[in-house]
PDB file of C-alpha atoms in Angstrom:
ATOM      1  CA  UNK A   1      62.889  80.274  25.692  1.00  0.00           C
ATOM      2  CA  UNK A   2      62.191  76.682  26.616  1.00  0.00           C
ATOM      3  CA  UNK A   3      61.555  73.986  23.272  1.00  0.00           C
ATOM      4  CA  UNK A   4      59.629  71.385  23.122  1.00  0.00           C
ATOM      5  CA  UNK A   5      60.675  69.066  20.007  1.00  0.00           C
ATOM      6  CA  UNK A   6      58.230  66.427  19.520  1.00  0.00           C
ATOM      7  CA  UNK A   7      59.906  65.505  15.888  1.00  0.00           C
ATOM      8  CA  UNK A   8      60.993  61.409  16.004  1.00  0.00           C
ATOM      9  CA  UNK A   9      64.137  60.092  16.610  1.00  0.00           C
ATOM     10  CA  UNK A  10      66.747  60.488  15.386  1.00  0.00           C
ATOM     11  CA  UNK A  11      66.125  63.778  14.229  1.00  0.00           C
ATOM     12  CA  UNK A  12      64.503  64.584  17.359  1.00  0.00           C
ATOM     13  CA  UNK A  13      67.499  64.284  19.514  1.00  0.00           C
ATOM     14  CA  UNK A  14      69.803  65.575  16.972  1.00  0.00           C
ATOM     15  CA  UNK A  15      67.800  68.912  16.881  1.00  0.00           C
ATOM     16  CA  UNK A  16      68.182  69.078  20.909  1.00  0.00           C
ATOM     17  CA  UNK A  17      71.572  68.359  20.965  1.00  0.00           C
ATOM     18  CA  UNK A  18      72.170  71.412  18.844  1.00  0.00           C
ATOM     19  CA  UNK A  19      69.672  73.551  20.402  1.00  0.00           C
ATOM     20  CA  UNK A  20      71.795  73.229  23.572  1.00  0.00           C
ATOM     21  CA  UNK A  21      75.108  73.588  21.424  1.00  0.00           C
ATOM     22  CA  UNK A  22      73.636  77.028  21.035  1.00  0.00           C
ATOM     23  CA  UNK A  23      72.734  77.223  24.214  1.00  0.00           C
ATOM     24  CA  UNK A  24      69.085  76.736  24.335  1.00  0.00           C
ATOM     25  CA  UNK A  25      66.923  74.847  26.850  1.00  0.00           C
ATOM     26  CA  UNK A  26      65.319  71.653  24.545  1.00  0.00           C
ATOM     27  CA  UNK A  27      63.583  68.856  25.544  1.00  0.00           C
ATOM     28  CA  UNK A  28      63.057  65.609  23.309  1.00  0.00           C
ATOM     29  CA  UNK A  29      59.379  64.124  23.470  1.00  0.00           C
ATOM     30  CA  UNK A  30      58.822  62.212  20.358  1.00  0.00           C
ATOM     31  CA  UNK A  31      55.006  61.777  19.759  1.00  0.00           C
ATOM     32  CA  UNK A  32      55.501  58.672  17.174  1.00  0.00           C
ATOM     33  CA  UNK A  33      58.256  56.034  16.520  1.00  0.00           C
ATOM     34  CA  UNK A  34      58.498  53.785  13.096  1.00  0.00           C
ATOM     35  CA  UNK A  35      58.410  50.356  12.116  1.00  0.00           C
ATOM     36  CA  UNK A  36      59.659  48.684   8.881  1.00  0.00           C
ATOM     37  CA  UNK A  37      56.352  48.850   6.479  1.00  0.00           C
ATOM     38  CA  UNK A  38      53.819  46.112   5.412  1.00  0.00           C
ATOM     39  CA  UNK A  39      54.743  46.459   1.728  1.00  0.00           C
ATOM     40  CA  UNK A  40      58.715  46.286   1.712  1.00  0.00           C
ATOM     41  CA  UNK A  41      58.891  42.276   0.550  1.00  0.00           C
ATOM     42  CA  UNK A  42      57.017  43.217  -2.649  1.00  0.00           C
ATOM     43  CA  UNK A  43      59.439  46.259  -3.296  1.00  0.00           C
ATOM     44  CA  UNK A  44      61.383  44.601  -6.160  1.00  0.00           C
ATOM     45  CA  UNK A  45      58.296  42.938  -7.593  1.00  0.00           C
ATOM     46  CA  UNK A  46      57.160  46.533  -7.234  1.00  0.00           C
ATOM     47  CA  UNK A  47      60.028  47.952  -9.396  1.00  0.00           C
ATOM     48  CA  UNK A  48      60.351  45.102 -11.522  1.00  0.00           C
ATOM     49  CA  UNK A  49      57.104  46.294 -12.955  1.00  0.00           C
ATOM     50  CA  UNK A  50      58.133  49.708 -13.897  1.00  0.00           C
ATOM     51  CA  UNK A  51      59.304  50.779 -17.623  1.00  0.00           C
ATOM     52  CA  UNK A  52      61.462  53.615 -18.799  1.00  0.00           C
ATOM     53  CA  UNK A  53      60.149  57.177 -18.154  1.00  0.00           C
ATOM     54  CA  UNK A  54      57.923  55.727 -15.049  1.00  0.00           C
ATOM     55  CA  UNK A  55      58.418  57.511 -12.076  1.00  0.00           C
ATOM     56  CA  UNK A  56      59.355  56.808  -8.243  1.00  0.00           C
ATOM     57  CA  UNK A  57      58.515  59.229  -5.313  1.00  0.00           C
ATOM     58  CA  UNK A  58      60.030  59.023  -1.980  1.00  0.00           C
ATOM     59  CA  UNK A  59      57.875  61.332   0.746  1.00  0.00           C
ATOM     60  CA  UNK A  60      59.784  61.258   3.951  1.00  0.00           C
ATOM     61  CA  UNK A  61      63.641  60.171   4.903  1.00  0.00           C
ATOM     62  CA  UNK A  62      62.083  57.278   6.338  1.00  0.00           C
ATOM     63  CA  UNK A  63      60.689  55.638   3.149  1.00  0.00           C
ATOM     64  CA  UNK A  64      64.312  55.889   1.481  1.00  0.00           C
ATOM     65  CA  UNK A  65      65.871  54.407   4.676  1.00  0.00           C
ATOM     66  CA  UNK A  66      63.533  51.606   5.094  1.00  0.00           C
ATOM     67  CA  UNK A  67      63.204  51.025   1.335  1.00  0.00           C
ATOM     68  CA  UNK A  68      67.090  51.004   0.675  1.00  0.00           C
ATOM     69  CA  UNK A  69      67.838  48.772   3.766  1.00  0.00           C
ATOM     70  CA  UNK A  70      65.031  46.558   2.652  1.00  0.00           C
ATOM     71  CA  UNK A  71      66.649  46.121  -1.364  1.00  0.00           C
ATOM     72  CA  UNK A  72      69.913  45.437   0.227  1.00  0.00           C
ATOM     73  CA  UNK A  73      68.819  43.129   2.234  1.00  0.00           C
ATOM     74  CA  UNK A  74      67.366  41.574  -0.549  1.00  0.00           C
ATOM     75  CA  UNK A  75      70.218  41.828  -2.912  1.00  0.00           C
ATOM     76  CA  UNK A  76      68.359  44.218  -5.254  1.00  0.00           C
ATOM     77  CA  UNK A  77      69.186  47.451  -6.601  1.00  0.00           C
ATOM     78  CA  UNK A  78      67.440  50.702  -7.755  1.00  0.00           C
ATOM     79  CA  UNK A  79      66.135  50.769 -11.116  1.00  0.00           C
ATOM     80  CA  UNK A  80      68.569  53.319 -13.577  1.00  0.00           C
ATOM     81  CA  UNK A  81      65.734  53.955 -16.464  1.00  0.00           C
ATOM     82  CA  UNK A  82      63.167  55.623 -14.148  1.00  0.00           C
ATOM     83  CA  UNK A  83      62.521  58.805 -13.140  1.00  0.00           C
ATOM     84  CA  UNK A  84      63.097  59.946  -9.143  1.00  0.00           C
ATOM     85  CA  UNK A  85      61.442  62.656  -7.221  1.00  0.00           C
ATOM     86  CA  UNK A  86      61.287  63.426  -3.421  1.00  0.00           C
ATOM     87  CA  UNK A  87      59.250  65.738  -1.736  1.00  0.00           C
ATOM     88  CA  UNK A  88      62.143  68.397  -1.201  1.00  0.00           C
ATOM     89  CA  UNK A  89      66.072  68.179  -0.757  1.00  0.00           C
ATOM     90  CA  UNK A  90      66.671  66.784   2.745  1.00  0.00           C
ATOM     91  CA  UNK A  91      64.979  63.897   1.351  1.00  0.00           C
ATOM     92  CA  UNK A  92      66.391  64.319  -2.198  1.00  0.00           C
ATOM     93  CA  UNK A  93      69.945  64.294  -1.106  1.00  0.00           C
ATOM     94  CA  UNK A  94      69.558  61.193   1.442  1.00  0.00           C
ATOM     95  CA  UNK A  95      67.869  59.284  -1.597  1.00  0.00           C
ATOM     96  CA  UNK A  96      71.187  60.507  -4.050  1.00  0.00           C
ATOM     97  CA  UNK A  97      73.266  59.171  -1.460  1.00  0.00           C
ATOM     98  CA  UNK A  98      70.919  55.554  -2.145  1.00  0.00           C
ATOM     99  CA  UNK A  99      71.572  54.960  -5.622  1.00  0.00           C
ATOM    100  CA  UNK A 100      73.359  57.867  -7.095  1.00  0.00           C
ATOM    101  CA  UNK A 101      71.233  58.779  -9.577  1.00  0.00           C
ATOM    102  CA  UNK A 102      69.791  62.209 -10.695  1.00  0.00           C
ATOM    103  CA  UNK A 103      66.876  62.928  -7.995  1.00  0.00           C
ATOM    104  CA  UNK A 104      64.217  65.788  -8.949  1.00  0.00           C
ATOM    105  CA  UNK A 105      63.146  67.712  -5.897  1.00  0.00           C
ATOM    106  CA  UNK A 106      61.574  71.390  -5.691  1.00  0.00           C
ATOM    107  CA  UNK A 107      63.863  74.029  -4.184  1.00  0.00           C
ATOM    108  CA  UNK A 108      61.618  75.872  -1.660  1.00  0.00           C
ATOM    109  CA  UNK A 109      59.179  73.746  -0.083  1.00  0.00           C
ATOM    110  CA  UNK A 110      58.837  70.355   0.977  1.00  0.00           C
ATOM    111  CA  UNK A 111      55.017  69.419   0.347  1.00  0.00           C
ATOM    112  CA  UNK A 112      53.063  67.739  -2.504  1.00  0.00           C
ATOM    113  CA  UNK A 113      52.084  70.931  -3.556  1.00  0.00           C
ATOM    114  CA  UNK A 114      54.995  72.807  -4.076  1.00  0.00           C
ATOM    115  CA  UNK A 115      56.295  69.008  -5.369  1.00  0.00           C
ATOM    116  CA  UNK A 116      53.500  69.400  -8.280  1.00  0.00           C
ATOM    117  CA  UNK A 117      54.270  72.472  -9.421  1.00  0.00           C
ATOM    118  CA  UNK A 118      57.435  71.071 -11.021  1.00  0.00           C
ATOM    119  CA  UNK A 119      57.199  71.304 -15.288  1.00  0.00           C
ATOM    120  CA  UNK A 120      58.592  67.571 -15.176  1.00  0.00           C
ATOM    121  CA  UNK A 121      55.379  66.923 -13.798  1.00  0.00           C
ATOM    122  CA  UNK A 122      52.590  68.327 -15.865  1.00  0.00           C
ATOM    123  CA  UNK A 123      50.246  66.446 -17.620  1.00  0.00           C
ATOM    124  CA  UNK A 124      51.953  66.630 -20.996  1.00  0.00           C
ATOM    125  CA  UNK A 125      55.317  64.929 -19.879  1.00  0.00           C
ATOM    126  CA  UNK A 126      53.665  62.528 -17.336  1.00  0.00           C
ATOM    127  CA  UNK A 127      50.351  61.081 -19.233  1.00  0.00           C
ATOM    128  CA  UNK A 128      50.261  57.247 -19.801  1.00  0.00           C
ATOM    129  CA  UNK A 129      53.100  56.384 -17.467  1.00  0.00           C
ATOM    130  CA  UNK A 130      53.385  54.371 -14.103  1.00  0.00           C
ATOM    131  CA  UNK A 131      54.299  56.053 -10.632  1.00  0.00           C
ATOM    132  CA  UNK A 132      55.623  53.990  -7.636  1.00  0.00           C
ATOM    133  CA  UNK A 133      55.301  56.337  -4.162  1.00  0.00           C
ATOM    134  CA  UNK A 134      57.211  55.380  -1.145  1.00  0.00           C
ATOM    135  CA  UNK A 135      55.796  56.378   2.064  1.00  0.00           C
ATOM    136  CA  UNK A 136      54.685  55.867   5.180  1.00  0.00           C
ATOM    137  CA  UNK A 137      51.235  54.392   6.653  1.00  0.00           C
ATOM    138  CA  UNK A 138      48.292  56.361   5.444  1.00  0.00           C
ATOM    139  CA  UNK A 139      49.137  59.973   4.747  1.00  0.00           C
ATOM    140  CA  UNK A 140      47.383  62.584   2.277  1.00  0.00           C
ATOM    141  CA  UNK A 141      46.599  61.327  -1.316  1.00  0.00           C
ATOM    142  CA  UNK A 142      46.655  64.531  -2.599  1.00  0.00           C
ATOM    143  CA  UNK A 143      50.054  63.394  -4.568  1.00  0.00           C
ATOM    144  CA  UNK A 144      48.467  60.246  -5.847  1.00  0.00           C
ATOM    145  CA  UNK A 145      45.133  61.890  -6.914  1.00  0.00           C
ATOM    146  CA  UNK A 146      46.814  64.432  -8.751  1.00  0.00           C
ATOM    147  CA  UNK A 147      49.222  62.369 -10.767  1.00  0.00           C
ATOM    148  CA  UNK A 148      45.976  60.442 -11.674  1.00  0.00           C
ATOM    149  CA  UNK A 149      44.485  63.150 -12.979  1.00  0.00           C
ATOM    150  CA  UNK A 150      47.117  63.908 -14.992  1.00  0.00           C
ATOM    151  CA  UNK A 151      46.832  60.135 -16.367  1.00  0.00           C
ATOM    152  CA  UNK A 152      49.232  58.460 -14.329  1.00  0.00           C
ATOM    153  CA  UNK A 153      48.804  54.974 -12.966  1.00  0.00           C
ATOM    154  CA  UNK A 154      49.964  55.224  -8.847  1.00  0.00           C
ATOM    155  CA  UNK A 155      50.375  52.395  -7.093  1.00  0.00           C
ATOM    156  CA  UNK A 156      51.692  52.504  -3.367  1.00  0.00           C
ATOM    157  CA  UNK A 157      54.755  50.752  -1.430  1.00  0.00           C
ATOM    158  CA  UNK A 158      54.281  51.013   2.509  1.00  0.00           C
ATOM    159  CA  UNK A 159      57.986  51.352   3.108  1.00  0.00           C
ATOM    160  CA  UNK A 160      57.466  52.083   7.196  1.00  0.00           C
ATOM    161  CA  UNK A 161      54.842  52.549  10.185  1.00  0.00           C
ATOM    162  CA  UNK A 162      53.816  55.514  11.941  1.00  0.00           C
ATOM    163  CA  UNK A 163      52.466  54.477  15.490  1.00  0.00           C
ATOM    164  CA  UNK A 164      51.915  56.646  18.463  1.00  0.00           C
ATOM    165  CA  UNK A 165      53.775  56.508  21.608  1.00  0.00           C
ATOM    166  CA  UNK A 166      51.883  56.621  24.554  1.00  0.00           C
ATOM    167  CA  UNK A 167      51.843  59.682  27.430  1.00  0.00           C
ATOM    168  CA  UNK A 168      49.878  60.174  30.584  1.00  0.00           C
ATOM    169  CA  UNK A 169      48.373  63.418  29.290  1.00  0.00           C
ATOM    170  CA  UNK A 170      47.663  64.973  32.724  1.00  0.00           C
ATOM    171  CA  UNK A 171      51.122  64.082  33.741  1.00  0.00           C
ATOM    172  CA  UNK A 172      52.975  64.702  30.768  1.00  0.00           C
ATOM    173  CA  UNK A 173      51.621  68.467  30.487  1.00  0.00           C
ATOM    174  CA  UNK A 174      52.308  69.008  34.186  1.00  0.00           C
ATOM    175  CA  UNK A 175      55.924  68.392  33.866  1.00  0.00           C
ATOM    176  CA  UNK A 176      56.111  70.287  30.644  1.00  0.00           C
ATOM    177  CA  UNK A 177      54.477  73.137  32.168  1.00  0.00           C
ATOM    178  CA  UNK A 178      56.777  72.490  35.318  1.00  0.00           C
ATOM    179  CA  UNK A 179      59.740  72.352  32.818  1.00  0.00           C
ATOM    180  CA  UNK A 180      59.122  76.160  31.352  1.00  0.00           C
ATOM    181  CA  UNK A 181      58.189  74.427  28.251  1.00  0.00           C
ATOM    182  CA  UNK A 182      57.164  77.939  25.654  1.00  0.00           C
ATOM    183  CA  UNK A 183      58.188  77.274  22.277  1.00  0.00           C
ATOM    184  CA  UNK A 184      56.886  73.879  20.664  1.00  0.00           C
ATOM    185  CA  UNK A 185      58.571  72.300  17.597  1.00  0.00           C
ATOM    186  CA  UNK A 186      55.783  70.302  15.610  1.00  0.00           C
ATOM    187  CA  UNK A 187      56.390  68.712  12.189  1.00  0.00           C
ATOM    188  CA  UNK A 188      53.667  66.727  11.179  1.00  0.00           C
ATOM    189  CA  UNK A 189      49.762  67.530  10.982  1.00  0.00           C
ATOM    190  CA  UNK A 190      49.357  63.724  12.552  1.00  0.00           C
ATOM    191  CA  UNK A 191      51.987  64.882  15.563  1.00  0.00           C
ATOM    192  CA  UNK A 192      49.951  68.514  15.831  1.00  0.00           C
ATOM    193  CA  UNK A 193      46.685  66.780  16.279  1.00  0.00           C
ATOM    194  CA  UNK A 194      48.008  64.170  18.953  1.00  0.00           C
ATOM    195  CA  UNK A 195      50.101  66.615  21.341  1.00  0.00           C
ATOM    196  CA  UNK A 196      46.214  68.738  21.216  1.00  0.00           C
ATOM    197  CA  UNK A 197      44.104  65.654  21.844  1.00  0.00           C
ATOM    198  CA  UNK A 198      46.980  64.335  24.479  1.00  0.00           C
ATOM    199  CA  UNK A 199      47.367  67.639  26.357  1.00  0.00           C
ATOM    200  CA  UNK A 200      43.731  67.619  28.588  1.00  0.00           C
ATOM    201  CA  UNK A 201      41.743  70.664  28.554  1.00  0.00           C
ATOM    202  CA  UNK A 202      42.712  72.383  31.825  1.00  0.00           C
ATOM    203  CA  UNK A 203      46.487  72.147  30.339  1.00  0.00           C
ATOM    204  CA  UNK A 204      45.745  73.360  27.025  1.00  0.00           C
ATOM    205  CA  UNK A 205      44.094  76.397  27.633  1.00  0.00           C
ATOM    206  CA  UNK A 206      46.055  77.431  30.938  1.00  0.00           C
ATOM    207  CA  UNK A 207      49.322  76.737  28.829  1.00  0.00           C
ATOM    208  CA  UNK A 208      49.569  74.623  25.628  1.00  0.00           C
ATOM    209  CA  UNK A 209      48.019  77.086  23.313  1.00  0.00           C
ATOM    210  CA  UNK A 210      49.977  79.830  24.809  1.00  0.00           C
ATOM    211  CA  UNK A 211      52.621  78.650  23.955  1.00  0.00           C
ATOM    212  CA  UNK A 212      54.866  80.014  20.153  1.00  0.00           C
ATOM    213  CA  UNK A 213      54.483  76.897  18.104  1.00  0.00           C
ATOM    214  CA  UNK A 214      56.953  76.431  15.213  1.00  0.00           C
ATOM    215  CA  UNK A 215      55.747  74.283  12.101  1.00  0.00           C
ATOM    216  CA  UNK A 216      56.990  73.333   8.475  1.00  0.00           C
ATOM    217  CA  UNK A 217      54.418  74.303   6.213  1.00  0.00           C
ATOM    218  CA  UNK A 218      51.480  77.067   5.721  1.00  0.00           C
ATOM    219  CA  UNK A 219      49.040  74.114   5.781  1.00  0.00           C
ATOM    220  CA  UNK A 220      50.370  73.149   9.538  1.00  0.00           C
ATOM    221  CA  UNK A 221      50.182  76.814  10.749  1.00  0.00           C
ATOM    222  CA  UNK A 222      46.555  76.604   9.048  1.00  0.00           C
ATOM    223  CA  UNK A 223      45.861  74.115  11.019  1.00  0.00           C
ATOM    224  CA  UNK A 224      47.195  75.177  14.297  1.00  0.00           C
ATOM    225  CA  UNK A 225      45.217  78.148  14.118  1.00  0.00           C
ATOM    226  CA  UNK A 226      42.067  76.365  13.446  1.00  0.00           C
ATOM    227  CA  UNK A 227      43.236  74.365  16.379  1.00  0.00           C
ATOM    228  CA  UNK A 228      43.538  77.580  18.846  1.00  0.00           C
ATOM    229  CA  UNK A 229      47.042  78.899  18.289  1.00  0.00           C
ATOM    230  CA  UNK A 230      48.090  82.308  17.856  1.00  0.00           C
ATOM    231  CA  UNK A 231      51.827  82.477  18.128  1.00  0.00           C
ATOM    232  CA  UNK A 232      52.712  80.542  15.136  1.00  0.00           C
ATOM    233  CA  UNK A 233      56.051  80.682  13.180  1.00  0.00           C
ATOM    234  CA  UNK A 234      56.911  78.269  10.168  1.00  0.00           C
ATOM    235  CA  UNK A 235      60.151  77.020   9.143  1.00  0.00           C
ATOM    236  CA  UNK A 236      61.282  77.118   5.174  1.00  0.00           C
ATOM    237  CA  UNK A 237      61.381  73.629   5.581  1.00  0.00           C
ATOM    238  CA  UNK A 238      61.249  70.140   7.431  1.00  0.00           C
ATOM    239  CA  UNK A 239      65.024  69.788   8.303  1.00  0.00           C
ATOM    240  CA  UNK A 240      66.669  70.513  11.173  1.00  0.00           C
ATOM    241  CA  UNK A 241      68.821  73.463   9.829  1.00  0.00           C
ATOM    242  CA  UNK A 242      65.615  75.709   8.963  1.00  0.00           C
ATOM    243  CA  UNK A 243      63.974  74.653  12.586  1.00  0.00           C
ATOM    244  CA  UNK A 244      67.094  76.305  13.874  1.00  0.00           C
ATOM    245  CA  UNK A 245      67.234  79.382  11.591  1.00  0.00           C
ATOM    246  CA  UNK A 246      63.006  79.605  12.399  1.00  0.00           C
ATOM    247  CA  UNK A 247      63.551  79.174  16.160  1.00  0.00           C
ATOM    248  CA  UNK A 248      65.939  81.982  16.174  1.00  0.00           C
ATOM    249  CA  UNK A 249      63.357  84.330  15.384  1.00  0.00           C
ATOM    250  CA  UNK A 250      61.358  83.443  17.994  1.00  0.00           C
TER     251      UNK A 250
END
């Protein structure tokens, strides 16, 4: 087995470096880098606004990293009457580590979905407050339509950027296929959708779709089938730990 991780850095490279700890052959292509967001000098006007019982989501490692350095930097601090979630424990227990206050977080899972499900969020306990969510550039909005409908007022903080890095595609998937490359680690739908649309068509068919593609969710493997793969294995969740327990069942 040869893996492709395409997962950002730092992450990334920390998932190769302990693929080849274990004595796998990994490779570190990183399909997207980050950039401090648009929104992060209006984060503590952003919190100042927010009354006991509101509510603050973090969606990605990123948000709390760029939002934390950004209140520092600032000489602010995290609010202590407000309510925290995060879309599942990696990102729960890097956002503890931030303020050390309680952080809610589903135990299996690490999507909106399984984030919803949670009784602290139904519309009962929720109804009539105000929700700050920390993420990235765009993303779904099926977290902020939700809440909504359960009669919360969402507002958004940009926290960080999402932009693309740049390949050759004909020359990139040569030297992948060159490499042995077999087993693909994927961890966004944004990153699934760019490695297909970067990889040209001789390349995907000949190898790319061939090849076992590990994901974090059902909705990415729903997606990469609709997309032409067949070999499709899905981790329990986004962090590096359950990539490695997925890609030993490869």
């Amino acid at each position: 087995m040869t893996i492709l991780v395409t997962r950002p850095s730092p992450s990334g490279e920390q998932l190769v470096a302990r693929l080849r700890t274990l004595g796998r052959v990994a490779y570190h292509s990183p399909l997207i880098e980050f950039a401090p967001g648009n929104d992060l000098p209006q984060l503590p006007a952003m919190l100042a606004t927010l009354a006991p019982k509101d509510l603050i989501f973090v969606l990605s490692q990123h948000a709390v990293k760029y939002a934390d350095r950004a209140l520092h930097e600032q000489g602010q601090h995290w609010p202590d009457f407000v309510s925290y979630y995060a879309i599942g424990r990696t990102t729960g227990l890097l956002m503890h580590r931030a303020n050390s206050l309680p952080i809610i977080y589903p135990q299996d899972g690490e999507t909106s979905e399984t984030l919803l499900t949670l009784s602290a969020l139904q519309t009962s306990a929720i109804s009539g407050h105000n929700a700050l969510i920390l993420r990235g550039n765009g993303g779904r909005e099926l977290l902020a339509d939700t809440l909504r409908e359960r009669g919360v007022n969402v507002s958004y903080c940009e926290c960080y950027r999402r932009s693309p890095l740049y390949y050759d595609g004909s020359e990139q998937s040569s030297s992948w296929q060159r490499a042995g490359i077999n087993t693909l680690v994927v961890t966004s739908g944004e990153m699934l959708q760019q490695l297909y649309t970067l990889v040209p068509d001789y390349y995907r068919t000949t190898w790319l779709l061939g090849c076992t593609l590990v994901v974090v969710s059902e909705r990415l493997a729903t997606l990469a089938r609709q997309l032409g793969w067949q070999s499709i294995r899905v981790a329990e969740n986004a962090d590096n730990d359950a990539l490695i327990r997925a890609l030993k069942t490869v």
